[in-house]
XYZ file of N, CA, C and O in Angstrom:
312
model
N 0.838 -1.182 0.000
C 0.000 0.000 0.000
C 0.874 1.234 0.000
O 1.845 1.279 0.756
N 0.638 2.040 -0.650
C 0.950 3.566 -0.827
C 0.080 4.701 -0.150
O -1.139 4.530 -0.136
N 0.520 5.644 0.313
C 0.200 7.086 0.933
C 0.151 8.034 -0.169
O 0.862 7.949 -1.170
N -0.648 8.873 0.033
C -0.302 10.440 -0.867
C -0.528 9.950 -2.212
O -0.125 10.930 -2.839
N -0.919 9.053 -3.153
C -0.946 8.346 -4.305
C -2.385 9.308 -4.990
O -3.436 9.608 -4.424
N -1.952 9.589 -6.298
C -3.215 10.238 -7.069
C -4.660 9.342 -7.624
O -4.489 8.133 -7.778
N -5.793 9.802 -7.864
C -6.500 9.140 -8.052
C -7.538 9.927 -9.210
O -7.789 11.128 -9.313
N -7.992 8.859 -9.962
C -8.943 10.431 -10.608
C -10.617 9.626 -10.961
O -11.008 8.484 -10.720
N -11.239 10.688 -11.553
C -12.367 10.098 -11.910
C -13.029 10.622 -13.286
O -12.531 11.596 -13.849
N -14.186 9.949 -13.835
C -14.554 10.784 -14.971
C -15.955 9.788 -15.079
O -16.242 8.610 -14.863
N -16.953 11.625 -15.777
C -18.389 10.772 -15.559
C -18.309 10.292 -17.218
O -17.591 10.570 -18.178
N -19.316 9.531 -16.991
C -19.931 8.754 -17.717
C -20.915 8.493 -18.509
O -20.419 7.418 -18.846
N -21.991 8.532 -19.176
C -23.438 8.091 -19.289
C -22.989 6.426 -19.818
O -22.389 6.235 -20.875
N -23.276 5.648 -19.161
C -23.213 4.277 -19.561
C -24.632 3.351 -19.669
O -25.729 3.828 -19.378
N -24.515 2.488 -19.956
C -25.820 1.762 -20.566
C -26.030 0.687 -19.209
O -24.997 0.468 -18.577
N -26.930 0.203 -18.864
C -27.005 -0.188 -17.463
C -26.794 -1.673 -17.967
O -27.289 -2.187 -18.970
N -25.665 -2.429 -16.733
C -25.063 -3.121 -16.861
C -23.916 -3.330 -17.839
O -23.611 -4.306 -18.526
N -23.357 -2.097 -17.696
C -22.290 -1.759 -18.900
C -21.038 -2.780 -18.589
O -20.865 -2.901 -17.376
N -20.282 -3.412 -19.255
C -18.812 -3.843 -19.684
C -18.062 -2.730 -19.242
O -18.342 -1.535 -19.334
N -16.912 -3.371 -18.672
C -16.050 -2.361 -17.938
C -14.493 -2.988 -18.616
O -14.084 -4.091 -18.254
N -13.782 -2.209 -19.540
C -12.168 -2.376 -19.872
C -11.121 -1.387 -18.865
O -11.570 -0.252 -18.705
N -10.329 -1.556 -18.451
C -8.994 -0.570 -18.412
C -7.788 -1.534 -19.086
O -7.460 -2.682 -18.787
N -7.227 -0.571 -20.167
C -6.134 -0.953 -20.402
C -4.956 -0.188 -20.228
O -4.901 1.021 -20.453
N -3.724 -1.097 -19.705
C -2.649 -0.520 -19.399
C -1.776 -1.115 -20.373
O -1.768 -2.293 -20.729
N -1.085 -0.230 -20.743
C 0.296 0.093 -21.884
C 1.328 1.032 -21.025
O 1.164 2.238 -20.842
N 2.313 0.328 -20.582
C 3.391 0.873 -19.816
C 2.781 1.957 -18.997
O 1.906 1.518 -18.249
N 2.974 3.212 -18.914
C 2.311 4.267 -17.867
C 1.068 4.569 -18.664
O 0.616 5.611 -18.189
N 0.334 4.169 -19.610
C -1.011 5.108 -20.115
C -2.042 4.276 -19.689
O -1.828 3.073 -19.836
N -2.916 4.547 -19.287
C -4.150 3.885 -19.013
C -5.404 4.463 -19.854
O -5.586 5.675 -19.970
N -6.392 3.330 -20.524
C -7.266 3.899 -20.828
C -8.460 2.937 -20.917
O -8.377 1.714 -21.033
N -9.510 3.621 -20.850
C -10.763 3.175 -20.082
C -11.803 3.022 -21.222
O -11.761 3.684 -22.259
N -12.876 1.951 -20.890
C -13.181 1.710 -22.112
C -15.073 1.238 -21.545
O -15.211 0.499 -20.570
N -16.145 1.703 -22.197
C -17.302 0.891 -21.843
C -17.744 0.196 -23.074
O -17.318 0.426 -24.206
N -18.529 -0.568 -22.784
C -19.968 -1.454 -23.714
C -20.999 -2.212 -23.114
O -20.837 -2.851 -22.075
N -21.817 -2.166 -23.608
C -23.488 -2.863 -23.772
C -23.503 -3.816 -24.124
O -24.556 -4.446 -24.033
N -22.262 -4.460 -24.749
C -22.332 -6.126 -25.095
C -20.979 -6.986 -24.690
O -21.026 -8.203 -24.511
N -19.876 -6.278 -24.577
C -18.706 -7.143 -24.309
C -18.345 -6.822 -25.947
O -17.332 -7.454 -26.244
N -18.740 -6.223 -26.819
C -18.099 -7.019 -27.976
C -17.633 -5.569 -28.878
O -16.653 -5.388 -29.599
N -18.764 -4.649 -28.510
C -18.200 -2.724 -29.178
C -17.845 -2.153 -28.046
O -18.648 -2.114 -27.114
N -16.336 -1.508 -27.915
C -15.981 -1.077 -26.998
C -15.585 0.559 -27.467
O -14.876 0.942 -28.398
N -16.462 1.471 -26.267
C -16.263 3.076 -26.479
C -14.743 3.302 -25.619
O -14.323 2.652 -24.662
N -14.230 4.235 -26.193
C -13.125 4.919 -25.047
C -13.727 5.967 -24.600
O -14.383 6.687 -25.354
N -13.605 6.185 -23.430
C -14.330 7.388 -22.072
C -12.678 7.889 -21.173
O -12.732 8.849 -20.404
N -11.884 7.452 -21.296
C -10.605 8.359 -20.681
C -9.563 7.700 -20.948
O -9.741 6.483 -20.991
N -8.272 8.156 -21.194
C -7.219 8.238 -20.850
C -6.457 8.834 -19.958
O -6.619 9.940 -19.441
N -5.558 8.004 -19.784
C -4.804 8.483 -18.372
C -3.010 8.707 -18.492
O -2.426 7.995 -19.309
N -2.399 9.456 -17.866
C -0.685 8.469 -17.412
C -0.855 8.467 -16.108
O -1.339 9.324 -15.369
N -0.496 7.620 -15.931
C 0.201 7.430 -14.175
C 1.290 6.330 -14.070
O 1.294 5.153 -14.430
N 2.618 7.454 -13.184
C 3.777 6.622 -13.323
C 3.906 5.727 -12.522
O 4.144 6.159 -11.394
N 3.841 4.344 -12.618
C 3.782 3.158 -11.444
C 5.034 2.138 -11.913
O 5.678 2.408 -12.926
N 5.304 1.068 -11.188
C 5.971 -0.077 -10.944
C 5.204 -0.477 -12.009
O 4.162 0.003 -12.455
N 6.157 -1.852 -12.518
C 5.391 -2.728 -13.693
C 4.797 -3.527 -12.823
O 4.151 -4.299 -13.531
N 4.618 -3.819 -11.668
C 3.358 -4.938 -11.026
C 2.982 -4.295 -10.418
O 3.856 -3.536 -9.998
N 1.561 -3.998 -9.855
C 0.845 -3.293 -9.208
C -0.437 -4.394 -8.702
O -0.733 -5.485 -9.188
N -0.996 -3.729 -7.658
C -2.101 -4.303 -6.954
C -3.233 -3.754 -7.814
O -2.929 -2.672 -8.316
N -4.774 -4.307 -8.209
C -5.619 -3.464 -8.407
C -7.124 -3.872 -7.691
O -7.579 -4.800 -7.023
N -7.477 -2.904 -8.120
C -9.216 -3.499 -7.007
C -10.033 -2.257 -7.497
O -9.646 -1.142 -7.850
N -11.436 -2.866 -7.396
C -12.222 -2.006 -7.642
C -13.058 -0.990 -6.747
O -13.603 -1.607 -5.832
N -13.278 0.105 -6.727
C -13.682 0.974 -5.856
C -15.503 1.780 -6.077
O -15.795 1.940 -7.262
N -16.250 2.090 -5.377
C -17.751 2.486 -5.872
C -17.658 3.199 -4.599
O -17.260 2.802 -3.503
N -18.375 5.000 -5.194
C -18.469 5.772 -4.386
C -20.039 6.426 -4.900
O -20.644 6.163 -5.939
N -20.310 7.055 -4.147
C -22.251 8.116 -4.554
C -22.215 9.082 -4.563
O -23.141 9.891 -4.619
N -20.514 9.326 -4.478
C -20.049 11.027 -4.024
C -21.261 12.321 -3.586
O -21.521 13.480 -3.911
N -21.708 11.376 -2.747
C -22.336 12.434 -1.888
C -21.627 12.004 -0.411
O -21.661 10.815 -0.094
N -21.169 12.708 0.229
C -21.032 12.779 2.000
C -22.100 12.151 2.707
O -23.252 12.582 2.749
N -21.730 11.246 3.191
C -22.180 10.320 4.223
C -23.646 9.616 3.800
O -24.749 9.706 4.338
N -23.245 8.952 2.732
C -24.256 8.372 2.039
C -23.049 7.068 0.796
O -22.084 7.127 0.034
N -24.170 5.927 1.453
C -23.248 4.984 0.810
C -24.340 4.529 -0.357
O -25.566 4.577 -0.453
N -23.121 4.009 -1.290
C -23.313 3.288 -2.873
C -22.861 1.741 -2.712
O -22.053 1.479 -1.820
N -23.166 1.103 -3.226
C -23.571 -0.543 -3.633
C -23.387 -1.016 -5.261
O -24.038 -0.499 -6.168
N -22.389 -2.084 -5.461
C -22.444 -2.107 -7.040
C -22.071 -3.537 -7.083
O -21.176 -3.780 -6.274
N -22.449 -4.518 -7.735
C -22.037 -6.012 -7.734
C -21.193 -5.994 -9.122
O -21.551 -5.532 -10.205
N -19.963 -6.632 -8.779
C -18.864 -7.140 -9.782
C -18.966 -8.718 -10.348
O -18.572 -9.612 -9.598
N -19.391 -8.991 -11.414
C -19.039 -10.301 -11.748
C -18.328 -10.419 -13.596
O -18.571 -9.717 -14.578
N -17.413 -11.617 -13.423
C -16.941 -11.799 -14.441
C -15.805 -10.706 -14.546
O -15.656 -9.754 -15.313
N -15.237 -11.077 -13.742
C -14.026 -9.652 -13.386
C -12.628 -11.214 -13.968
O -12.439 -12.349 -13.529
N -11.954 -10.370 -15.143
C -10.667 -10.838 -14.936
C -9.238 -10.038 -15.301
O -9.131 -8.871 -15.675
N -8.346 -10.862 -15.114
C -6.809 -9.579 -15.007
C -6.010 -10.088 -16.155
O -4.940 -9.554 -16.447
């Protein structure tokens, strides 16, 4: 685990039960949705300078203050 580490976000309009990509290419990251698994949109790019192995995990916020969000992950692979 890391301290002080950047983080970012970016909205969305996605199709409910959307396909979720991130792909990493040395430091660029970029983010990807779909409605089927099979047409994939790009919605961000990123750099962030990291180690070539890294931990990852998924995170769900409602960004409202003191009010929690709920999201089920399946068919997650690395």
């Amino acid at each position: 685990w890391a301290t002080n580490q950047s983080s970012g976000t970016t909205d969305v309009t996605a199709p409910s039960s959307p396909w979720v990509k991130l792909v990493r290419q040395s430091n660029n990251f970029t983010g990807y949705i779909s409605s089927d698994g099979k047409t994939w949109t790009k919605v961000y790019t990123t750099t962030v300078v990291m180690n070539s192995s890294v931990e990852i995990g998924w995170a769900v916020t409602s960004h409202v203050a003191g009010t929690l969000d709920t999201a089920k992950f399946d068919n997650v692979s690395v």
